[in-house]
Backbone as a chain_set.jsonl record, in Angstrom:
{"seq": "MTRSALGASGALLFLLALATTSLGCGADRGTIGALIAQTPDQRLVLREVPPNLAAGRAGLQAGDEILLIDGRDVRELNPLGVHQALSGDVGDPVKLTLLRRDGDHDRVVRVTLHRSARPKNAKNVKKA", "coords": {"N": [[-19.471, -7.137, 9.421], [-19.452, -3.805, 10.416], [-20.759, -0.654, 9.221], [-19.248, 1.465, 10.25], [-16.824, 0.236, 10.654], [-15.892, 0.086, 8.127], [-14.798, 2.437, 7.396], [-14.428, 5.778, 6.016], [-15.313, 5.462, 3.418], [-17.682, 4.014, 3.35], [-18.426, 1.493, 2.29], [-20.586, -0.605, 0.407], [-20.672, -3.229, -0.383], [-18.992, -6.282, -0.075], [-16.674, -8.077, -1.885], [-15.475, -11.206, -2.097], [-12.745, -12.028, -3.508], [-11.553, -14.396, -3.448], [-13.445, -16.308, -3.76], [-15.083, -18.649, -5.893], [-16.766, -20.799, -6.579], [-19.492, -20.287, -5.971], [-20.499, -18.766, -8.002], [-20.784, -20.329, -10.179], [-18.382, -21.223, -11.22], [-15.782, -23.537, -11.898], [-13.957, -25.77, -9.67], [-11.283, -25.624, -10.279], [-10.715, -23.05, -10.859], [-8.961, -19.963, -10.685], [-7.882, -17.236, -8.534], [-7.33, -13.793, -7.514], [-6.923, -13.57, -4.858], [-7.791, -11.811, -2.619], [-9.589, -9.683, -0.364], [-12.108, -7.552, -1.286], [-13.58, -4.35, -1.274], [-16.408, -2.78, -2.638], [-17.261, 0.458, -3.302], [-19.991, 2.861, -2.959], [-19.687, 4.557, -5.172], [-18.615, 2.924, -7.05], [-15.889, 2.322, -6.81], [-13.096, 0.149, -6.251], [-11.602, -1.229, -3.467], [-8.87, -2.694, -1.875], [-9.229, -4.703, 0.927], [-8.3, -6.815, 2.517], [-5.308, -8.65, 2.203], [-4.046, -11.561, 1.885], [-0.818, -12.848, 2.517], [0.116, -15.19, 1.297], [-1.189, -15.695, -1.071], [-1.979, -14.854, -4.548], [-2.286, -11.954, -4.861], [-0.999, -10.94, -2.553], [1.574, -12.023, -2.871], [2.33, -10.586, -5.099], [2.742, -8.106, -4.075], [0.624, -6.407, -3.487], [-1.364, -4.265, -1.395], [-3.406, -3.778, 1.529], [-5.799, -1.241, 1.253], [-4.979, -0.331, -1.22], [-6.315, 0.89, -4.255], [-8.123, -0.499, -6.854], [-7.923, 0.412, -10.14], [-7.98, -0.335, -12.856], [-8.694, -3.399, -14.516], [-7.076, -5.628, -16.39], [-6.904, -3.528, -18.247], [-9.47, -2.503, -18.268], [-11.818, -0.199, -17.034], [-12.795, -0.272, -13.727], [-15.074, 0.919, -12.732], [-17.026, 0.553, -14.55], [-17.95, -1.951, -14.162], [-20.193, -4.309, -12.737], [-20.772, -6.098, -9.602], [-20.707, -8.888, -10.339], [-19.38, -8.715, -12.789], [-16.89, -7.755, -11.938], [-16.029, -9.949, -10.423], [-15.869, -11.888, -12.469], [-13.874, -10.763, -14.049], [-11.675, -10.894, -12.358], [-11.376, -13.57, -11.679], [-10.167, -16.667, -12.999], [-8.345, -19.147, -14.847], [-6.161, -21.085, -12.796], [-2.938, -19.831, -12.376], [-3.034, -18.259, -14.655], [-2.395, -15.001, -16.022], [-3.28, -11.717, -14.754], [-3.699, -8.322, -15.301], [-3.332, -5.523, -13.307], [-4.091, -2.161, -12.554], [-3.343, 0.074, -10.124], [-4.137, 2.441, -7.522], [-2.127, 3.75, -5.146], [-1.997, 5.042, -1.973], [0.33, 6.814, -0.269], [0.808, 8.23, 2.51], [0.921, 11.611, 2.049], [1.131, 11.353, -0.635], [0.076, 10.111, -3.762], [0.314, 7.314, -5.887], [0.523, 5.622, -9.0], [0.36, 2.195, -9.527], [1.377, -0.495, -11.424], [0.765, -3.859, -12.034], [1.321, -7.255, -12.848], [-0.178, -10.17, -12.012], [-0.339, -13.657, -11.163], [-2.981, -15.812, -11.111], [-3.967, -17.54, -8.183], [-4.714, -20.74, -6.642], [-7.944, -21.272, -5.272], [-8.426, -20.971, -1.821], [-9.435, -23.647, 0.295], [-11.045, -23.001, 2.494], [-12.307, -20.611, 1.943], [-14.802, -18.067, 2.023], [-17.805, -17.057, 0.314], [-19.45, -14.53, -0.492], [-19.72, -11.46, 1.193], [-21.875, -9.167, 2.745], [-22.114, -5.81, 3.743]], "CA": [[-18.682, -5.948, 9.607], [-20.333, -2.65, 10.476], [-20.402, 0.446, 8.336], [-18.175, 2.248, 10.855], [-15.566, -0.485, 10.476], [-15.483, 0.218, 6.741], [-14.126, 3.705, 7.2], [-15.168, 6.866, 5.407], [-15.861, 5.108, 2.114], [-19.023, 3.484, 3.506], [-18.603, 0.45, 1.271], [-21.851, -1.301, 0.474], [-20.583, -4.624, -0.745], [-17.683, -6.909, -0.064], [-16.502, -9.179, -2.819], [-14.342, -12.023, -1.734], [-12.178, -12.466, -4.778], [-11.122, -15.776, -3.259], [-14.563, -17.201, -4.038], [-15.383, -18.931, -7.29], [-17.773, -21.82, -6.82], [-20.875, -19.818, -5.847], [-20.923, -18.113, -9.223], [-20.809, -21.287, -11.265], [-17.062, -21.522, -11.737], [-15.266, -24.812, -11.437], [-13.023, -25.767, -8.546], [-9.937, -25.362, -10.749], [-10.597, -21.637, -11.188], [-8.038, -19.226, -9.845], [-8.311, -15.981, -7.933], [-6.213, -12.939, -7.109], [-6.714, -13.825, -3.438], [-7.885, -10.599, -1.804], [-10.925, -9.241, -0.006], [-12.259, -6.265, -1.955], [-14.82, -3.612, -1.015], [-16.857, -1.896, -3.706], [-17.909, 1.612, -2.696], [-21.181, 3.284, -3.703], [-19.31, 5.178, -6.443], [-18.048, 1.847, -7.877], [-14.453, 2.126, -6.638], [-12.723, -1.115, -5.613], [-10.504, -1.02, -2.531], [-8.43, -3.927, -1.235], [-9.396, -4.663, 2.378], [-7.392, -7.814, 3.089], [-4.431, -9.241, 1.198], [-3.253, -12.629, 2.495], [0.511, -12.85, 1.898], [0.461, -16.433, 0.603], [-1.955, -15.815, -2.305], [-1.443, -14.098, -5.679], [-2.204, -10.511, -4.616], [0.043, -10.707, -1.559], [2.883, -12.331, -3.476], [2.63, -9.538, -6.072], [3.022, -6.873, -3.36], [-0.547, -5.571, -3.259], [-1.528, -3.921, 0.011], [-4.711, -3.284, 1.963], [-5.91, 0.189, 0.985], [-4.793, -0.079, -2.647], [-7.544, 0.983, -5.03], [-7.996, -1.049, -8.204], [-8.468, 1.316, -11.141], [-8.197, -1.076, -14.094], [-8.444, -4.842, -14.561], [-6.757, -5.918, -17.799], [-7.168, -2.338, -19.032], [-10.884, -2.11, -18.202], [-12.171, 0.654, -15.904], [-13.626, -1.05, -12.804], [-16.341, 1.613, -12.471], [-17.983, 0.066, -15.549], [-18.27, -3.341, -13.844], [-21.01, -4.634, -11.572], [-20.054, -7.102, -8.804], [-20.457, -10.11, -11.103], [-18.347, -8.385, -13.766], [-15.612, -7.703, -11.21], [-15.668, -11.323, -10.113], [-15.477, -12.56, -13.699], [-12.604, -10.19, -14.506], [-10.579, -11.277, -11.471], [-11.194, -15.018, -11.614], [-9.711, -17.287, -14.239], [-7.625, -20.383, -14.586], [-5.005, -20.997, -11.903], [-1.692, -19.555, -13.075], [-3.215, -17.271, -15.715], [-2.088, -13.64, -15.575], [-4.252, -10.624, -14.769], [-2.998, -7.045, -15.137], [-4.056, -4.557, -12.484], [-3.567, -0.815, -12.353], [-3.774, 0.426, -8.773], [-3.763, 3.713, -6.922], [-1.628, 3.528, -3.79], [-1.838, 6.28, -1.217], [1.429, 6.757, 0.69], [0.804, 9.504, 3.231], [0.409, 12.721, 1.252], [1.427, 11.1, -2.04], [-0.606, 9.032, -4.464], [1.073, 6.863, -7.048], [-0.078, 4.556, -9.778], [1.151, 0.968, -9.524], [0.918, -1.488, -12.396], [1.284, -5.165, -11.66], [0.728, -8.455, -13.431], [-0.066, -11.283, -11.071], [-0.819, -14.937, -11.678], [-4.039, -16.273, -10.216], [-3.653, -18.692, -7.337], [-5.838, -21.627, -6.355], [-8.859, -20.806, -4.232], [-8.289, -21.72, -0.572], [-10.592, -24.493, 0.592], [-11.881, -22.426, 3.544], [-12.764, -19.268, 1.566], [-16.237, -17.803, 1.979], [-18.162, -16.538, -0.991], [-19.741, -13.109, -0.575], [-20.164, -10.84, 2.441], [-22.476, -7.856, 2.578], [-21.943, -4.948, 4.916]], "C": [[-19.624, -4.758, 9.555], [-19.862, -1.571, 9.529], [-19.261, 1.272, 8.925], [-16.835, 1.555, 10.7], [-15.05, -0.362, 9.052], [-14.744, 1.518, 6.479], [-15.016, 4.687, 6.455], [-15.812, 6.483, 4.086], [-17.277, 4.563, 2.207], [-19.33, 2.395, 2.502], [-19.89, -0.317, 1.49], [-21.709, -2.804, 0.309], [-19.149, -5.102, -0.644], [-17.682, -8.032, -1.071], [-15.291, -9.966, -2.364], [-13.799, -12.62, -3.02], [-11.588, -13.865, -4.664], [-12.19, -16.75, -3.736], [-14.735, -17.426, -5.526], [-16.58, -19.842, -7.442], [-19.195, -21.304, -6.739], [-21.385, -19.167, -7.12], [-20.796, -19.037, -10.425], [-19.455, -21.609, -11.849], [-16.586, -22.845, -11.165], [-14.245, -24.66, -10.336], [-11.603, -25.455, -8.982], [-9.737, -23.901, -11.157], [-9.687, -20.945, -10.191], [-8.603, -17.892, -9.416], [-7.096, -15.109, -7.684], [-5.943, -13.098, -5.623], [-6.699, -12.572, -2.605], [-9.349, -10.332, -1.498], [-11.059, -7.804, -0.495], [-13.595, -5.644, -1.573], [-15.14, -2.765, -2.23], [-17.665, -0.777, -3.067], [-19.138, 2.013, -3.512], [-20.861, 3.939, -5.053], [-18.496, 4.23, -7.328], [-16.528, 1.706, -7.794], [-14.223, 0.791, -5.942], [-11.493, -0.893, -4.756], [-10.161, -2.356, -1.883], [-8.535, -3.764, 0.272], [-8.47, -5.637, 3.081], [-6.601, -8.45, 1.966], [-3.58, -10.312, 1.878], [-1.9, -12.771, 1.775], [0.825, -14.089, 1.064], [-0.336, -16.651, -0.678], [-1.439, -14.811, -3.338], [-1.269, -12.607, -5.39], [-1.091, -10.176, -3.62], [1.431, -10.962, -2.103], [3.309, -11.27, -4.482], [2.866, -8.177, -5.414], [1.843, -5.936, -3.184], [-0.741, -5.383, -1.762], [-2.968, -3.523, 0.299], [-4.718, -1.77, 1.786], [-5.65, 0.548, -0.467], [-6.152, -0.031, -3.325], [-7.281, 0.431, -6.422], [-8.688, -0.086, -9.161], [-8.87, 0.566, -12.412], [-7.905, -2.552, -13.878], [-8.269, -5.187, -16.027], [-7.177, -4.763, -18.702], [-8.596, -1.831, -18.982], [-11.161, -1.334, -16.91], [-13.151, -0.095, -14.996], [-14.963, -0.387, -12.515], [-17.424, 1.2, -13.461], [-18.504, -1.329, -15.208], [-19.2, -3.44, -12.642], [-20.278, -5.711, -10.772], [-19.765, -8.405, -9.55], [-19.365, -9.879, -12.141], [-16.963, -8.309, -13.14], [-15.129, -9.12, -10.932], [-15.164, -12.046, -11.367], [-14.139, -12.049, -14.206], [-11.431, -10.664, -13.656], [-10.355, -12.78, -11.39], [-10.796, -15.533, -12.991], [-8.989, -18.57, -13.888], [-6.426, -20.132, -13.673], [-3.747, -20.817, -12.747], [-1.816, -18.537, -14.192], [-2.951, -15.869, -15.179], [-3.311, -12.732, -15.596], [-3.455, -9.349, -14.482], [-3.892, -6.086, -14.36], [-3.324, -3.223, -12.492], [-4.196, -0.323, -11.064], [-3.396, 1.859, -8.444], [-3.36, 3.411, -5.488], [-1.391, 4.881, -3.132], [-0.768, 6.069, -0.152], [1.508, 8.113, 1.384], [0.154, 10.579, 2.384], [0.575, 12.501, -0.242], [0.603, 9.935, -2.569], [0.297, 8.616, -5.618], [0.332, 5.714, -7.709], [0.89, 3.383, -9.805], [0.538, 0.027, -10.55], [1.573, -2.815, -12.068], [0.571, -6.248, -12.47], [0.921, -9.564, -12.416], [-0.651, -12.524, -11.72], [-1.779, -15.527, -10.66], [-3.611, -17.525, -9.45], [-4.915, -19.524, -7.129], [-6.665, -21.044, -5.216], [-8.633, -21.633, -2.969], [-9.57, -22.481, -0.267], [-11.544, -23.865, 1.611], [-12.417, -21.041, 3.197], [-14.28, -19.191, 1.556], [-16.546, -17.089, 0.673], [-18.377, -15.036, -1.023], [-20.214, -12.611, 0.783], [-20.784, -9.511, 2.093], [-22.321, -7.093, 3.879], [-23.27, -4.704, 5.587]], "O": [[-20.517, -4.724, 8.708], [-18.713, -1.571, 9.087], [-18.393, 1.735, 8.185], [-15.804, 2.224, 10.622], [-13.888, -0.673, 8.79], [-14.124, 1.672, 5.427], [-16.213, 4.453, 6.286], [-16.777, 7.125, 3.671], [-18.018, 4.64, 1.227], [-20.414, 2.388, 1.918], [-20.245, -0.642, 2.623], [-22.535, -3.568, 0.809], [-18.216, -4.421, -1.07], [-18.601, -8.85, -1.098], [-14.193, -9.419, -2.263], [-14.334, -13.596, -3.546], [-11.171, -14.453, -5.662], [-11.881, -17.892, -4.079], [-14.555, -16.509, -6.327], [-17.357, -19.659, -8.379], [-20.061, -21.864, -7.412], [-22.596, -19.03, -7.296], [-20.711, -18.573, -11.562], [-19.393, -22.232, -12.909], [-16.963, -23.217, -10.054], [-13.729, -23.569, -10.092], [-10.784, -25.06, -8.152], [-8.707, -23.554, -11.735], [-9.648, -21.295, -9.011], [-9.665, -17.471, -9.875], [-5.968, -15.6, -7.645], [-4.842, -12.793, -5.165], [-5.701, -12.283, -1.945], [-10.236, -10.703, -2.266], [-10.238, -6.947, -0.168], [-14.619, -6.326, -1.549], [-14.262, -2.11, -2.791], [-18.644, -1.036, -2.367], [-19.306, 1.55, -4.641], [-21.674, 3.881, -5.975], [-17.783, 4.665, -8.233], [-15.934, 1.031, -8.634], [-15.049, 0.35, -5.142], [-10.463, -0.427, -5.244], [-11.044, -3.066, -1.401], [-8.002, -2.809, 0.838], [-7.913, -5.316, 4.131], [-7.146, -8.755, 0.905], [-2.505, -10.006, 2.393], [-1.859, -12.809, 0.545], [1.71, -14.046, 0.21], [-0.18, -17.69, -1.32], [-0.558, -14.007, -3.034], [-0.2, -12.055, -5.653], [-0.33, -9.232, -3.831], [2.361, -10.203, -1.829], [4.503, -11.066, -4.702], [3.157, -7.2, -6.104], [2.024, -4.788, -2.777], [-0.339, -6.227, -0.961], [-3.664, -2.998, -0.57], [-3.747, -1.097, 2.132], [-6.055, 1.622, -0.913], [-7.039, -0.822, -3.004], [-6.333, 0.841, -7.092], [-9.878, 0.2, -9.022], [-9.943, 0.793, -12.972], [-6.982, -2.912, -13.146], [-9.203, -5.055, -16.818], [-7.732, -4.975, -19.78], [-8.903, -0.814, -19.604], [-10.778, -1.771, -15.824], [-14.22, -0.506, -15.447], [-15.901, -1.063, -12.093], [-18.605, 1.465, -13.239], [-19.398, -1.838, -15.884], [-19.016, -2.738, -11.648], [-19.244, -6.198, -11.229], [-18.68, -8.966, -9.403], [-18.519, -10.747, -12.354], [-15.979, -8.747, -13.736], [-13.968, -9.451, -11.174], [-14.145, -12.736, -11.321], [-13.347, -12.824, -14.742], [-10.32, -10.82, -14.162], [-9.252, -13.221, -11.065], [-11.063, -14.898, -14.011], [-9.029, -19.02, -12.743], [-5.764, -19.098, -13.768], [-3.519, -21.551, -13.708], [-0.805, -17.997, -14.642], [-3.246, -15.577, -14.021], [-4.254, -12.953, -16.357], [-2.649, -9.299, -13.553], [-5.051, -5.868, -14.712], [-2.095, -3.17, -12.443], [-5.418, -0.303, -10.922], [-2.458, 2.417, -9.013], [-4.152, 2.88, -4.709], [-0.684, 5.739, -3.661], [-0.933, 5.252, 0.754], [2.184, 9.027, 0.912], [-1.023, 10.479, 2.038], [0.204, 13.363, -1.038], [0.454, 8.909, -1.906], [0.956, 9.447, -6.243], [-0.381, 4.946, -7.062], [2.081, 3.548, -10.07], [-0.669, -0.217, -10.544], [2.783, -2.889, -11.851], [-0.628, -6.158, -12.735], [2.044, -9.86, -12.009], [-1.374, -12.437, -12.713], [-1.431, -15.716, -9.494], [-2.983, -18.431, -9.997], [-6.029, -19.075, -7.402], [-6.132, -20.402, -4.311], [-8.646, -22.862, -3.028], [-10.667, -21.997, -0.549], [-12.737, -24.167, 1.595], [-12.937, -20.355, 4.078], [-14.959, -20.127, 1.135], [-15.646, -16.578, 0.008], [-17.526, -14.323, -1.556], [-21.018, -13.268, 1.445], [-20.272, -8.795, 1.232], [-22.391, -7.662, 4.969], [-23.332, -4.0, 6.595]]}, "num_chains": 1, "name": "protein.A"}
């Protein structure tokens, strides 16, 4: 994906939250099931949200910005820390606080989702 396809944020790194095995996690590890871009200023923005995985079932949308993971500010996390915070056992809950931009209005959305199994065809990490 090119930088222009990333939009104004100029995201440097894509984290595929679907991935678990490349970072030493077992096959039974769960995921929120979303493609996430981390911007240079450490913001996390959902880029793709498949409807049949945890994030999609919980109503998350592409463009939502993750502010907190289980109460922890995402700007304090490096890519590995983000991955570790979002992955866990299948079915285990994770609490997210999101910023959703609806036209001229921003609103905070809080959601608890339950991690889903990693799809067999998921790729691990993509760099822009």
